XYZ file of C-alpha atoms in Angstrom:
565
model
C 251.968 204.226 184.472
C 253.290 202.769 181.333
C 253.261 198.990 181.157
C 256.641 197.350 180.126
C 256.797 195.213 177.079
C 256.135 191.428 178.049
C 258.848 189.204 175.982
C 257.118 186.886 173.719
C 258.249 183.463 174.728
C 259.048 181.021 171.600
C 257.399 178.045 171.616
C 259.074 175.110 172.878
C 260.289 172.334 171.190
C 257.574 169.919 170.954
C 258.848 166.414 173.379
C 259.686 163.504 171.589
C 256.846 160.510 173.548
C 258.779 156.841 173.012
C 255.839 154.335 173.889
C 256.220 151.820 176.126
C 257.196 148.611 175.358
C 257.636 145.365 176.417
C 259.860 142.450 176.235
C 259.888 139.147 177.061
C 263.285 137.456 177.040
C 263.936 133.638 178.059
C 267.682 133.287 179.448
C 269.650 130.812 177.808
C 266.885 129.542 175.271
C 269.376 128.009 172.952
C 269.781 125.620 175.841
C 266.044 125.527 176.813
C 265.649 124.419 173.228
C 268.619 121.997 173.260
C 266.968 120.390 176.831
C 263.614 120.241 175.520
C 264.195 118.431 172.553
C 266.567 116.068 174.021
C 264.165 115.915 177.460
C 267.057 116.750 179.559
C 267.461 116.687 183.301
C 267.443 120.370 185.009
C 270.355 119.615 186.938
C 272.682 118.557 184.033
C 275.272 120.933 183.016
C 274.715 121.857 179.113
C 276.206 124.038 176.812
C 275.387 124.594 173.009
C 278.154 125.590 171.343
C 278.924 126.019 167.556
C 282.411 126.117 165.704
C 283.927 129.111 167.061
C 283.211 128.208 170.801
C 280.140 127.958 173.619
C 277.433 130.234 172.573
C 275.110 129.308 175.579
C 275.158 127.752 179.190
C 272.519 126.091 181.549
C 272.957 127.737 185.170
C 274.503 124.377 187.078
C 277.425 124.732 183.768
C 278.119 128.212 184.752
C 277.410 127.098 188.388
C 280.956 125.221 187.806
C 283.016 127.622 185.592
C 281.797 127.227 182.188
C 281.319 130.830 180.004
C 280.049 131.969 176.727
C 282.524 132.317 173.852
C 284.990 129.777 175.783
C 286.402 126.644 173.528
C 284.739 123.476 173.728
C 287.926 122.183 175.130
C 288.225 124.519 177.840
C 284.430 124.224 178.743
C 284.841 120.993 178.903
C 288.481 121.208 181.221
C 286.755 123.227 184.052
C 283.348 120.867 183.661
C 284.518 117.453 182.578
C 280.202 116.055 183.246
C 279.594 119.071 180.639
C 277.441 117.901 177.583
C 277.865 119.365 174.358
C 275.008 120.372 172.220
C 275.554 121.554 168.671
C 273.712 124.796 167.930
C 270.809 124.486 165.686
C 268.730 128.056 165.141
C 265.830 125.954 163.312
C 265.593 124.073 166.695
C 266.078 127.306 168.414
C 262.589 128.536 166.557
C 260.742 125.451 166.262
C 260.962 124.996 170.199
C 259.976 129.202 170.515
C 257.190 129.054 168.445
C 254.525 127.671 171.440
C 255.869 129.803 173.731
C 254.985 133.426 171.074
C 251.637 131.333 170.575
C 250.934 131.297 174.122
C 251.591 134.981 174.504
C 249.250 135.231 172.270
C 246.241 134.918 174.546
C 247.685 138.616 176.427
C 249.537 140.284 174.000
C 248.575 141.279 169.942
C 250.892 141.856 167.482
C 254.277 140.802 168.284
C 257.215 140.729 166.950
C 259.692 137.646 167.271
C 263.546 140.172 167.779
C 265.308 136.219 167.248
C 264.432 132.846 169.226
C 264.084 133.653 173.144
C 262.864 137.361 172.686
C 259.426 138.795 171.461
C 258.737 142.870 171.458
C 255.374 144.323 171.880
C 253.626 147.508 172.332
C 253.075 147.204 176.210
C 250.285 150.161 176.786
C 246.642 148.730 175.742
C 247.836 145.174 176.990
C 248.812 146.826 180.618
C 245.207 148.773 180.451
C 243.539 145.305 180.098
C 245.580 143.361 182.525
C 245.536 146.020 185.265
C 248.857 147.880 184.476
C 252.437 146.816 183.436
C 253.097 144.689 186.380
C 250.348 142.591 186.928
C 250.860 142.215 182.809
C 254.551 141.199 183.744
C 253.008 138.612 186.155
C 250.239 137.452 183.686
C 252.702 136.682 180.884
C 255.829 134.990 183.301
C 252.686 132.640 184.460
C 250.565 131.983 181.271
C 253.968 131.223 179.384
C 255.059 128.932 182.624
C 252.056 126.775 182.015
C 251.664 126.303 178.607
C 255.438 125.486 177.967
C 256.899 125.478 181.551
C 259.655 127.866 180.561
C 261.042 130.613 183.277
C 260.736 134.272 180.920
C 261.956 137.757 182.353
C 259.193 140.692 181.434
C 260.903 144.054 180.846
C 258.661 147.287 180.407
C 260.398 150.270 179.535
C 260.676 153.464 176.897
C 262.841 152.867 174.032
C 264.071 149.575 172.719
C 267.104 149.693 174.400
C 265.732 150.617 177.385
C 262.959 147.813 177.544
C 265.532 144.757 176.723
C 268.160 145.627 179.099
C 264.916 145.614 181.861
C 264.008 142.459 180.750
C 267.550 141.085 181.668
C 266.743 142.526 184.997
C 262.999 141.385 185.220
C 262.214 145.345 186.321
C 259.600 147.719 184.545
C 261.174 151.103 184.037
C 259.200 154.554 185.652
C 257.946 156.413 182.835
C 260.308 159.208 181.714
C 263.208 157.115 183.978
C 264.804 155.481 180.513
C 267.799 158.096 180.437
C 268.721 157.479 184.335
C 268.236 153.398 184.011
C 270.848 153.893 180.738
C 273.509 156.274 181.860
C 275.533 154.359 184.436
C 276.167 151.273 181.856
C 278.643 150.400 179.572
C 278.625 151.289 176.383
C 278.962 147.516 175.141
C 275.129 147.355 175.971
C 274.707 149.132 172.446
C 275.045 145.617 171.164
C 272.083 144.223 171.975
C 270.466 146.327 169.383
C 271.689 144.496 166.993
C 269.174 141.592 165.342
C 271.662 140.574 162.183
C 274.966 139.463 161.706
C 276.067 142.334 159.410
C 274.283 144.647 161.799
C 276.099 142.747 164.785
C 279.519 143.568 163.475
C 278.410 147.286 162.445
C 277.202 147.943 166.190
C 280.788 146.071 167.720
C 283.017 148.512 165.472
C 280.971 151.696 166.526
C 281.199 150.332 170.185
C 285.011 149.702 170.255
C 285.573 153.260 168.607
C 283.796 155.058 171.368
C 285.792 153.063 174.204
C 288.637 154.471 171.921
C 287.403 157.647 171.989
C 286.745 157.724 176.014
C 283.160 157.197 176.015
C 282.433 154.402 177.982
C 278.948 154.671 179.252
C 275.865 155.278 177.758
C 275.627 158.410 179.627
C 279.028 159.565 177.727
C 277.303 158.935 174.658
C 274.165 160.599 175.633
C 275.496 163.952 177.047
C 276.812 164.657 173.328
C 274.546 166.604 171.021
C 273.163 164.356 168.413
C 273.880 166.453 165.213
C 277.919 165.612 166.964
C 277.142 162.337 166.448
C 275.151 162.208 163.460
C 278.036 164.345 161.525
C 280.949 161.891 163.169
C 279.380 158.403 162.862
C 276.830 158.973 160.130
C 273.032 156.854 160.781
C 274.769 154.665 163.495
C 276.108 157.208 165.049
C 272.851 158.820 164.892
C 271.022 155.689 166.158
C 273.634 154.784 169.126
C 273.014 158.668 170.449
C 269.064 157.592 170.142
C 269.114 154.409 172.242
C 271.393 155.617 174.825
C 269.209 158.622 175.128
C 265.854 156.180 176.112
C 264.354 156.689 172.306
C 264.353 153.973 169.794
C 266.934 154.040 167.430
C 265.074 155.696 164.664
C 262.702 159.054 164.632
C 259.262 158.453 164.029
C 258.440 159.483 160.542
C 255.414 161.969 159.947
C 254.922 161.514 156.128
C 254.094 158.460 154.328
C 255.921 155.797 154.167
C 257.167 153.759 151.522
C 254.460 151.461 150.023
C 255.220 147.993 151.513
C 256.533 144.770 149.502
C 254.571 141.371 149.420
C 255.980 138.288 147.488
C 253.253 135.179 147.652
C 252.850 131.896 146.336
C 250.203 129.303 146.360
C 251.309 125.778 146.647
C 249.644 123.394 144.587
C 249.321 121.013 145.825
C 249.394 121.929 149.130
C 252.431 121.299 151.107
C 252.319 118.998 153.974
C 256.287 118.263 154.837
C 258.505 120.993 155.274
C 260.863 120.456 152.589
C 258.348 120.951 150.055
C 257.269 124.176 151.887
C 260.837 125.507 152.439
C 261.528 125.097 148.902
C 258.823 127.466 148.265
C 259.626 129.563 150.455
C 263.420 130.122 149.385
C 262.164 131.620 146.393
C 259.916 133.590 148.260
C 262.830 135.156 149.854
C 265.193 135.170 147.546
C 262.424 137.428 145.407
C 261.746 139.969 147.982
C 265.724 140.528 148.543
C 266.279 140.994 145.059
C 263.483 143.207 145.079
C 264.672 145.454 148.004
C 267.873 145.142 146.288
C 266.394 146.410 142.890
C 264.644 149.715 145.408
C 267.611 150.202 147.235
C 265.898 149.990 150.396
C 265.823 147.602 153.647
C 262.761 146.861 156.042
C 262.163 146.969 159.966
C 260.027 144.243 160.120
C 259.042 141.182 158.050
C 255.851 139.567 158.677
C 255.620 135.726 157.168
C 252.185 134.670 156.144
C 250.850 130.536 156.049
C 247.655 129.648 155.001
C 246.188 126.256 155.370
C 243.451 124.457 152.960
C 240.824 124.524 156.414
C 241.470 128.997 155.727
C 243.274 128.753 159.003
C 245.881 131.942 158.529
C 248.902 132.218 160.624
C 250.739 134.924 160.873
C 254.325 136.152 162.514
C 256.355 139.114 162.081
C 260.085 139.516 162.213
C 262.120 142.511 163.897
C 264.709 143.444 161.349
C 267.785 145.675 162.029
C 269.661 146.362 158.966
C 269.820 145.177 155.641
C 269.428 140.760 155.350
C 271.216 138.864 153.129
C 269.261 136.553 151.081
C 270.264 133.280 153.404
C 268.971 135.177 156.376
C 266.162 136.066 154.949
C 265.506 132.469 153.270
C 266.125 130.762 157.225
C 263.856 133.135 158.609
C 261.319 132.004 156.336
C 261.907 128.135 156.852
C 262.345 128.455 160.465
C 258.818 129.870 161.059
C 257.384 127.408 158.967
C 259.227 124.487 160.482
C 257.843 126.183 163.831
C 254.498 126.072 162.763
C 254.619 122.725 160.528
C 256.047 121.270 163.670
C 252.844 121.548 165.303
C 252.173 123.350 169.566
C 252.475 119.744 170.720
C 254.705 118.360 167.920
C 251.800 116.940 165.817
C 251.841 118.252 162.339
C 249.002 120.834 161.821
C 245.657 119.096 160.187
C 245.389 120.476 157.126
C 248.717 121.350 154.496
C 249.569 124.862 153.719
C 247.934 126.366 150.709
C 249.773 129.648 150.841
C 252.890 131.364 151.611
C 252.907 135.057 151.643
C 255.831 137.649 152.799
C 255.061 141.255 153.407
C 258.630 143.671 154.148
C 256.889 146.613 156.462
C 258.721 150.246 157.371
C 260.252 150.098 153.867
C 262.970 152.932 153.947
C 266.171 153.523 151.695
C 269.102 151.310 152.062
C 272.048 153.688 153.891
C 270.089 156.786 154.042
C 272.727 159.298 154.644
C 271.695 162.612 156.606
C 271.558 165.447 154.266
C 273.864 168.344 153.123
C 273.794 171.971 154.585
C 271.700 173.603 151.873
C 269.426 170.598 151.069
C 269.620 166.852 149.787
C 272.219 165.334 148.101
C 272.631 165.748 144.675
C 271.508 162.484 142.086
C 274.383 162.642 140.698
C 276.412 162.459 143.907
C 274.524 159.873 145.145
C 274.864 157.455 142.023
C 278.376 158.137 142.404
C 278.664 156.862 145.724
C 276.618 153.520 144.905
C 279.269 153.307 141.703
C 282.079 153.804 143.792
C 280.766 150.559 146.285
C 280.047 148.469 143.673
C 283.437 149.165 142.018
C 285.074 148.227 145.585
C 283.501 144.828 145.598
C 284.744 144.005 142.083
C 288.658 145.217 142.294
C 288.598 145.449 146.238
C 288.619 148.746 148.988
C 292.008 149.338 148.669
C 291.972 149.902 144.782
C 289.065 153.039 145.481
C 290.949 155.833 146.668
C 289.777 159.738 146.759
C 291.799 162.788 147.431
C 291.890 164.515 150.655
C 293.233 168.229 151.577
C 295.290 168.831 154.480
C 298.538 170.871 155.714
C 302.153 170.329 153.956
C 304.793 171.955 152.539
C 304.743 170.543 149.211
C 301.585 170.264 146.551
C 302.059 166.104 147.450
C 301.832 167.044 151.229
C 298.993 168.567 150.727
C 296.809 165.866 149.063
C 296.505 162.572 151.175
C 294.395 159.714 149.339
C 292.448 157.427 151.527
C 290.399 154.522 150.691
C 286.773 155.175 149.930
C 284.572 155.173 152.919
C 287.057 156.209 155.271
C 286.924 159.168 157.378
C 288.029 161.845 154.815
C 289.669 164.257 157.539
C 293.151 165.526 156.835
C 295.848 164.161 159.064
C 297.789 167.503 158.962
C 296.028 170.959 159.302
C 295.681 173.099 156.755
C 295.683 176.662 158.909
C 298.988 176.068 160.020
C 301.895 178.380 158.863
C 304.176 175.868 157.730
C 306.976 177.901 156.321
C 308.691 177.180 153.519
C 305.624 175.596 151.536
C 305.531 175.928 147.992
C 303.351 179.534 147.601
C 300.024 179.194 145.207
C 299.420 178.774 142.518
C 299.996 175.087 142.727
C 300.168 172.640 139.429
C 297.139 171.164 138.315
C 298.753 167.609 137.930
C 300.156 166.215 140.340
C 301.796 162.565 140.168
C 300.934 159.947 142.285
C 304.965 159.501 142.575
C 307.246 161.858 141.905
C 308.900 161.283 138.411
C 312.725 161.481 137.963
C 314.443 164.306 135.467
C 317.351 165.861 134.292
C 318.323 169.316 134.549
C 321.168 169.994 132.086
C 323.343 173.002 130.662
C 324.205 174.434 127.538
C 327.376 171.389 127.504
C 324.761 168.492 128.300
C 326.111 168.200 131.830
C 324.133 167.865 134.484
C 322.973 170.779 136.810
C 323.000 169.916 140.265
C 322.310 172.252 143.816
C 325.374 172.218 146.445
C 325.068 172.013 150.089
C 325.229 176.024 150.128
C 322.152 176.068 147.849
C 323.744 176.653 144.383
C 323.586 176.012 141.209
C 326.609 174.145 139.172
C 325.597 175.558 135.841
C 322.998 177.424 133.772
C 319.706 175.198 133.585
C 319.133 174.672 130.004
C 317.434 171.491 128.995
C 315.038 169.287 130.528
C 315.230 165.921 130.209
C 312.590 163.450 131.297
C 313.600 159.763 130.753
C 311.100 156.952 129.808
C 310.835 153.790 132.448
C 308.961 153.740 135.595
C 309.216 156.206 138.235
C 311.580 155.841 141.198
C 311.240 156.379 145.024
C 313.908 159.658 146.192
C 315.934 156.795 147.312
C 316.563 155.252 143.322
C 313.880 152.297 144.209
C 311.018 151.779 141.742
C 308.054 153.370 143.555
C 305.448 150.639 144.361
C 303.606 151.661 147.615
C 300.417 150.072 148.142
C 297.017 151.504 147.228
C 299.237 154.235 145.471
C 300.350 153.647 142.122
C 299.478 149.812 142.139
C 302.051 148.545 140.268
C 300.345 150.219 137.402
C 302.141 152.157 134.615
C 302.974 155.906 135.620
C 299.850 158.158 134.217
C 300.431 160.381 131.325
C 301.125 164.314 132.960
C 299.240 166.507 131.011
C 301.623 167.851 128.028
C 304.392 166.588 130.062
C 306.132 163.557 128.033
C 309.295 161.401 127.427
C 312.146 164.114 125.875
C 313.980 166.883 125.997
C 312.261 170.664 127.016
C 314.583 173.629 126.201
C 314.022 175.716 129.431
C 313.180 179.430 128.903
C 312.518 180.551 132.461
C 313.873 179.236 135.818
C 313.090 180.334 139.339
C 315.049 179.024 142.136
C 316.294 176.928 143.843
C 314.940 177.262 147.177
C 316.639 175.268 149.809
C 314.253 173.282 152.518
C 315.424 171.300 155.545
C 312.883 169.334 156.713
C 312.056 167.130 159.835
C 315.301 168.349 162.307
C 313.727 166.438 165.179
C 314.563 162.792 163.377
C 315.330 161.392 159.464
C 316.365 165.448 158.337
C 315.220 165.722 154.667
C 317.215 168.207 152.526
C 316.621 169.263 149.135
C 315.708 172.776 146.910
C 312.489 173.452 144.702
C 312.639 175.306 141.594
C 309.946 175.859 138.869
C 311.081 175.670 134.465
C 309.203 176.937 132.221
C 309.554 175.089 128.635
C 309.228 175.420 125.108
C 306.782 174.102 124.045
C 305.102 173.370 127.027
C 304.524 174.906 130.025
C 305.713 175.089 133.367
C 307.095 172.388 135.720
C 307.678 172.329 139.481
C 310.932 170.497 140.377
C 312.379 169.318 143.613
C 316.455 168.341 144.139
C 316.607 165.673 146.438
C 319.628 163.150 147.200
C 321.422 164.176 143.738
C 318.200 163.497 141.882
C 315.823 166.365 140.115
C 312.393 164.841 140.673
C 309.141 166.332 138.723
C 306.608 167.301 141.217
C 303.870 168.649 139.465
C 302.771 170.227 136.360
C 301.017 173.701 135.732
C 298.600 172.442 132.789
């Protein structure tokens, strides 16, 4: 008996493994800080605010009605006892800094995501400790006391995943990240974000999507990724990632980018902070021009202080995003007012002899995904970066680029939008739409339509009647000089358009009079029945010298639409 062929089965996709993290968050720690410092009651009701409202509450002040982002006035309307802290992030870090130290005795290598939150690789420390919980339990009690601050321990796959547990104090099964994520709101995408200018990238993306209908993180997770990539770009990309259980970028296979270390030795050596922060401002301000100068941003930033005992300490930075040069400068001075500030508030005993910074996971600054058949070009790339900086000389709305889509008319077709945008055609461009101007169309094309003259052999004017007729025998063209004017006899002036800058020179095309050798037309349109009805006739001159011209007749006006150069 003849066997039958056996299908040869292709070899699976190979499964992404996200490690497991951990996080340990602190609710509230702006106020932990703020009580602390001040040596504050429990019981009082205290909110740190800054100028734009309450950024943080103790439980008895939200206990009586008081909420983040409220007004100080209205905090303190619902909670008249309420006391009013001013936010200070150096206090924020200063006040962290024993409570990372103390997690320390667990946990290696950790990385500080901003004051009241510290990431770490959770799977040797859960080995040593017994597993993830009894880890949990070991780091909620050693941080309890050595500071006597009440942390939440989160374990989980993905980044995401692992911070939203530690808001719940849960660990997440393994392989359970996409069923913890799918039921929540897509909002929860925010706390990816560890910088302002990433903050306000993540809140855009977030409030399109609720646009869009997606309003969980299982919405966004049920689309395909390359959807998302080709839609949203890297964000897009990264949002699909998180909500998915991953972390928000792929794990690279080839070799990374050589990292970046800036360093200075103080001499002398620095024992107050001001001497040190000046120091390291430069520091910082060298490694962001330097990133700047590469084109490239960094995931994590470890800061380096050694003393004149050869005491090293070391603490390293999550970093989503590009950093501005003051972020990166009060990064910098907040770790070393941390550390300068002493575990127990005495200053350290010996001064700082060195200050190094080392940006890790160097990639390219807005690494865009690349084209169907391959990378980008150079040359389209360096266009791109040209076209940015332009925008921040002259501003956004001066950068404009063509974009195709469905009309009637060669201006219909062309819609300029400001670079950056989404550069998708409002209209479609399968659509019939009958009575457009057949191909070929003019090569020049005016940002607004220029006025002219049609006359006959007498020097009177040609005109088109309501029946579609001409008066006379086109024989001259006549373009005037001046600016050009709106259909409606206005000078044309609409924003982002022509600018208020002088009309731009059409080819061959200039001030005078054409004798016209050929003429097609006129071909009467009516145009938008359904509300303001727009009636006119196009017609095409040819000229000698020249060339030829596409006209439209519109409200008793010929109009020059385009040029065939």
């Amino acid at each position: 008996m003849a066997s039958l062929p056996i299908a040869a089965t292709p070899p699976s996709r190979p499964v992404e493994r996200t490690p497991r993290l951990g996080v340990l968050w602190v609710p509230d720690w702006p106020v932990v800080a703020a009580a602390a410092e001040e040596q504050l009651p429990a019981d009082l009701p205290v909110a740190v605010h800054d100028a734009r409202g309450v950024v943080a509450a103790s439980a008895p002040a939200r206990a009586l009605g008081v909420r983040r982002g409220m007004r100080r006035r209205s905090a303190q309307e619902v909670c008249p006892e309420l006391l009013l802290v001013p936010a200070d992030t150096g206090r924020d870090v200063r006040a962290f800094e024993p409570l990372v130290q103390a997690c320390e005795h667990l946990v290696a290598d950790l990385e500080v995501v901003r004051p009241g939150m510290v990431l770490f690789a959770a799977g040797g420390p859960a080995r040593y400790s017994g597993g993830e919980e009894a880890l949990a339990e070991a780091l909620v009690g050693v941080v309890a006391d050595e500071t006597g601050a009440e942390c939440q321990i989160g374990v989980a796959e993905g980044y995401l995943t692992a911070v939203l547990a530690a808001r719940e104090g849960v660990v997440v099964d393994r392989g359970g990240a996409r069923e913890f994520l799918a039921g929540r709101d897509v909002r929860t995408l925010l706390h990816a974000a560890t910088t302002r200018e990433a903050s306000a990238a993540w809140t855009d993306l977030v409030e399109l999507l609720r646009r869009l209908g997606l309003h969980t993180l299982g919405d966004v997770a049920a689309l395909r990724a390359s959807d998302m990539a080709a839609r949203f770009g890297e964000l897009g990309s990264q949002a699909h990632r998180l909500a998915s259980g991953f972390d928000a970028r792929r794990p690279v296979i080839h070799r990374p980018d050589p990292d970046i270390t800036t360093s200075a030795t103080l001499d002398p050596p620095a024992e107050r902070i001001d001497t040190a922060a000046f120091t390291a401002r430069r520091l910082a301000e060298e490694m962001q021009n330097r990133l700047m100068r590469r084109g490239a941003v960094c995931a994590r930033l470890q800061v380096s202080a050694r003393a004149t005992t050869g005491r090293e300490l070391v603490r390293t930075w999550r970093i989503d995003g590009a950093l501005t040069a003051s972020e990166l400068t009060d990064r910098v001075r907040w770790q070393l007012e941390g550390w300068l500030g002493g575990r127990s508030g005495q200053t350290p005993s010996a001064p700082l002899a060195r200050i190094e910074l080392v940006a890790r996971e160097v990639s390219p600054a807005g690494a865009a995904q690349d084209g169907l058949w391959g990378r980008r070009a150079r040359g389209e790339v360096q266009a791109g970066r040209a076209a940015l900086r332009v925008q921040g000389l002259i501003g956004p709305e001066r950068v404009l680029v063509p974009v195709p889509e469905g009309g009637r008319s060669p201006r219909d077709r062309v819609r300029t939008v400001v670079w950056g945008d989404e550069s998708t055609g409002l209209r479609s461009t399968d659509a019939p739409w009958p009575g457009q101007i057949p191909p070929p169309y003019p090569s020049l094309v005016p940002l607004e339509p220029r006025p002219a003259a049609v006359l006959d052999r007498a020097g009177e004017p040609v005109v088109v009647d309501g029946r579609g007729h001409l008066s006379g025998e086109p024989a001259v063209l006549h373009v005037p000089s001046g600016p050009p004017s709106g259909p409606s006899g206005t000078a044309a002036s609409s924003p982002g358009r022509s600018g208020g800058r002088k009309p731009a020179t059409l080819g061959w095309l200039r001030t005078g009079a054409y004798p016209i050798t050929a003429f097609a037309g006129p071909w009467p349109v009516t145009e938008r029945w359904w509300g303001q009805r727009r009636r006119g006739a196009w017609a095409q001159v040819g000229t000698d010298p020249g060339g030829v011209v596409l006209l439209c007749f519109r409200e008793g006006t010929w109009w020059v639409e385009g040029v065939h150069d």
